[in-house]
């Protein structure tokens, strides 16, 4: 399972990278705005800065919503750095653009996916990644994990190579449950990765070992 961090914050990306288990980064316009990045040139530079910190894929989202504009913006993003994956919304024009990018060898992440049907369409169009937003489904009393399981079954039935990128992860149990279902990738905040470290028996066990080790001296 690949671990992506879902942020545009360079310090958090560095911290996750230093842990040695980071496989990539996802961003979106809200995350870029949160970091106060303004202006096209600064946004493009920020994507390159992220690529220089991590070794893996970095999703950069288009703002355009028509085929021609998505293609223009996506090609500009893809040319920035070999690690860039063009993030395209799950709309009709987006699906056409994903097919176009796929035919040209440009990698894509189909975002804002909330149903198995949308995920099927994204795979048919040749998306590299599909991003079902499980946290946002949970927020409205709908089982986000169930959606991940349905997509896994559909992709396995037909051997689709599109990778399931479980997005909108909110906490550590989302990560563990996505791993049990077989999501290819998870993207979440740094806290969802850090949470995997924690167990009180590890802490108390280590404290006892260190205490007993004092008798060695
Ligand atoms: C996915 O790529 C999105 O950036 C993200 O996971 C959305 O998460 P949120 O629901 O916490 O905003």
Coordinates of C-alpha atoms and ligand atoms in Angstrom, one line a residue:
X1 CA 0.0 0.0 0.0
X2 CA 1.4 3.4 -1.0
X3 CA 1.2 6.3 1.6
X4 CA 0.6 9.8 0.2
X5 CA 0.3 12.9 2.3
X6 CA -2.7 15.2 1.6
X7 CA -1.3 18.6 2.1
X8 CA 0.5 21.5 0.4
X9 CA 2.5 22.3 3.6
X10 CA 6.2 21.9 2.8
X11 CA 7.2 21.3 6.5
X12 CA 4.7 18.5 6.9
X13 CA 5.7 17.0 3.6
X14 CA 9.4 17.1 4.8
X15 CA 8.5 15.5 8.1
X16 CA 6.6 12.7 6.4
X17 CA 9.4 12.2 3.9
X18 CA 12.0 12.0 6.8
X19 CA 10.0 9.1 8.3
X20 CA 11.0 7.1 5.2
X21 CA 7.6 5.7 4.3
X22 CA 6.2 8.5 2.0
X23 CA 5.3 7.5 -1.6
X24 CA 3.8 10.8 -2.8
X25 CA 1.6 13.9 -2.2
X26 CA -1.9 15.0 -3.1
X27 CA -2.9 18.6 -3.2
X28 CA -6.1 20.4 -4.1
X29 CA -7.0 24.1 -4.6
X30 CA -8.3 24.3 -1.0
X31 CA -5.0 22.9 0.4
X32 CA -3.0 25.3 -1.8
X33 CA -5.1 28.3 -0.6
X34 CA -4.6 27.2 3.0
X35 CA -0.9 27.7 2.5
X36 CA -1.5 31.2 1.2
X37 CA -0.1 30.4 -2.3
X38 CA -1.3 33.1 -4.7
X39 CA -0.7 33.7 -8.4
X40 CA -0.2 31.2 -11.2
X41 CA 3.6 31.4 -11.1
X42 CA 3.8 30.9 -7.4
X43 CA 1.4 27.9 -7.6
X44 CA 3.5 26.3 -10.3
X45 CA 6.7 26.9 -8.4
X46 CA 5.1 25.4 -5.2
X47 CA 4.3 22.1 -7.1
X48 CA 8.0 21.9 -8.2
X49 CA 9.1 22.6 -4.6
X50 CA 6.9 19.7 -3.5
X51 CA 8.4 17.4 -6.2
X52 CA 11.9 18.2 -5.0
X53 CA 11.1 17.0 -1.5
X54 CA 9.4 13.7 -2.3
X55 CA 10.5 10.8 -4.5
X56 CA 7.0 9.8 -5.7
X57 CA 3.9 11.1 -7.5
X58 CA 2.6 14.6 -6.8
X59 CA -1.1 15.3 -7.8
X60 CA -1.7 18.8 -9.1
X61 CA -5.3 19.7 -9.7
X62 CA -6.7 21.6 -12.7
X63 CA -9.1 24.5 -12.1
X64 CA -10.6 24.3 -15.6
X65 CA -13.9 22.6 -16.3
X66 CA -14.1 22.4 -20.1
X67 CA -12.2 19.8 -22.2
X68 CA -10.0 22.3 -24.0
X69 CA -9.1 24.2 -20.9
X70 CA -8.5 21.0 -18.9
X71 CA -6.1 19.8 -21.6
X72 CA -4.3 23.1 -21.8
X73 CA -3.9 23.4 -18.0
X74 CA -3.1 19.7 -17.5
X75 CA -0.4 19.7 -20.2
X76 CA 1.2 22.7 -18.5
X77 CA 1.1 21.0 -15.1
X78 CA 2.5 17.7 -16.6
X79 CA 5.5 19.6 -18.1
X80 CA 6.5 21.1 -14.8
X81 CA 8.1 17.9 -13.5
X82 CA 8.1 14.1 -14.3
X83 CA 6.5 13.4 -10.9
X84 CA 3.4 15.4 -11.6
X85 CA 0.1 13.6 -11.9
X86 CA -2.7 15.7 -13.4
X87 CA -5.7 15.7 -11.0
X88 CA -9.0 16.0 -13.0
X89 CA -12.5 16.3 -11.5
X90 CA -15.1 13.6 -12.1
X91 CA -17.2 15.5 -14.7
X92 CA -18.1 14.7 -18.3
X93 CA -15.4 17.0 -19.7
X94 CA -13.0 15.6 -17.1
X95 CA -13.5 12.1 -18.3
X96 CA -12.9 13.1 -21.9
X97 CA -9.7 14.8 -20.8
X98 CA -8.6 11.8 -18.8
X99 CA -9.0 9.6 -22.0
X100 CA -7.0 12.2 -24.0
X101 CA -4.2 12.3 -21.3
X102 CA -4.2 8.6 -21.1
X103 CA -3.7 8.2 -24.8
X104 CA -0.8 10.7 -24.6
X105 CA 0.9 8.9 -21.7
X106 CA 0.1 11.7 -19.2
X107 CA -0.8 10.3 -15.8
X108 CA -4.0 11.3 -14.1
X109 CA -5.9 11.2 -10.8
X110 CA -9.7 11.4 -11.2
X111 CA -10.9 13.3 -8.1
X112 CA -14.2 13.9 -6.3
X113 CA -15.4 10.3 -6.8
X114 CA -18.3 9.3 -4.6
X115 CA -19.8 6.3 -6.4
X116 CA -18.8 2.9 -7.8
X117 CA -20.2 4.0 -11.2
X118 CA -18.0 7.1 -11.3
X119 CA -15.0 4.9 -10.5
X120 CA -15.9 2.5 -13.3
X121 CA -16.0 5.3 -15.8
X122 CA -12.7 6.7 -14.6
X123 CA -11.0 3.3 -15.1
X124 CA -12.6 2.9 -18.5
X125 CA -11.1 6.4 -19.5
X126 CA -7.7 5.2 -18.4
X127 CA -7.1 7.1 -15.2
X128 CA -3.9 6.2 -13.4
X129 CA -5.5 6.8 -10.0
X130 CA -9.1 7.2 -8.9
X131 CA -9.8 9.1 -5.7
X132 CA -12.9 8.1 -3.7
X133 CA -13.5 10.5 -0.8
X134 CA -14.3 8.3 2.1
X135 CA -14.2 10.8 4.9
X136 CA -16.7 13.1 3.1
X137 CA -19.1 10.2 2.7
X138 CA -18.7 9.3 6.3
X139 CA -19.5 12.9 7.1
X140 CA -23.0 12.5 5.6
X141 CA -23.8 9.1 7.3
X142 CA -22.8 7.1 4.2
X143 CA -20.3 4.2 4.5
X144 CA -17.1 5.4 2.7
X145 CA -15.3 2.1 3.3
X146 CA -18.1 0.3 1.6
X147 CA -17.4 2.3 -1.5
X148 CA -13.7 1.4 -1.5
X149 CA -14.7 -2.3 -1.2
X150 CA -17.1 -2.0 -4.2
X151 CA -14.5 -0.3 -6.4
X152 CA -11.9 -3.0 -5.4
X153 CA -14.3 -5.7 -6.5
X154 CA -15.2 -4.0 -9.8
X155 CA -11.5 -3.3 -10.7
X156 CA -10.5 -6.9 -9.7
X157 CA -13.4 -8.4 -11.8
X158 CA -12.0 -6.8 -14.9
X159 CA -8.3 -6.4 -14.2
X160 CA -8.5 -2.6 -14.4
X161 CA -5.0 -1.1 -13.7
X162 CA -6.3 2.1 -12.3
X163 CA -5.1 2.4 -8.7
X164 CA -7.6 3.0 -5.9
X165 CA -6.4 6.1 -4.0
X166 CA -8.4 6.2 -0.8
X167 CA -8.8 10.0 -0.2
X168 CA -10.3 12.2 2.4
X169 CA -8.8 10.0 5.0
X170 CA -9.4 11.5 8.4
X171 CA -7.7 9.1 10.9
X172 CA -5.6 6.0 11.5
X173 CA -8.4 3.5 11.4
X174 CA -9.4 4.7 8.0
X175 CA -5.8 3.8 6.9
X176 CA -6.0 0.4 8.5
X177 CA -9.4 -0.5 7.1
X178 CA -8.4 0.7 3.6
X179 CA -5.4 -1.6 3.8
X180 CA -7.7 -4.5 4.8
X181 CA -9.9 -3.9 1.8
X182 CA -6.9 -3.6 -0.5
X183 CA -6.8 0.1 -1.5
X184 CA -3.7 0.6 -3.5
X185 CA -2.9 4.0 -2.0
X186 CA -4.2 6.1 0.9
X187 CA -3.8 9.9 1.2
X188 CA -4.4 11.6 4.5
X189 CA -3.0 14.2 6.9
X190 CA 0.3 13.6 8.7
X191 CA -1.6 12.7 11.9
X192 CA -3.2 9.7 10.1
X193 CA 0.4 8.3 9.5
X194 CA 1.7 9.3 12.9
X195 CA -1.2 7.6 14.6
X196 CA 0.0 4.2 13.2
X197 CA 3.0 4.4 15.5
X198 CA 1.0 4.6 18.7
X199 CA 0.2 1.9 21.3
X200 CA 0.3 2.4 25.1
X201 CA 1.8 -1.1 25.6
X202 CA 4.7 -0.1 23.3
X203 CA 5.3 3.0 25.5
X204 CA 5.0 1.1 28.9
X205 CA 7.0 -1.8 27.5
X206 CA 9.9 0.4 26.3
X207 CA 9.9 2.3 29.7
X208 CA 10.3 -1.0 31.5
X209 CA 13.1 -2.2 29.2
X210 CA 15.0 1.0 29.6
X211 CA 14.5 0.9 33.4
X212 CA 15.8 -2.7 33.6
X213 CA 18.7 -1.9 31.3
X214 CA 20.1 0.5 33.9
X215 CA 21.2 -2.6 35.9
X216 CA 23.7 -3.3 33.0
X217 CA 26.0 -0.5 34.2
Ligands
LIG1 C1 -7.9 14.1 -2.3 O1 -7.0 14.1 -3.1 C2 -8.3 15.3 -1.6 O2 -7.3 16.3 -1.7 C3 -8.6 15.2 -0.1 O3 -8.3 13.8 0.3 C4 -9.9 15.7 0.4 O4 -9.9 15.5 1.8 P1 -10.9 16.3 2.7 O5 -12.3 15.7 2.6 O6 -10.3 16.1 4.1 O7 -10.9 17.7 2.2

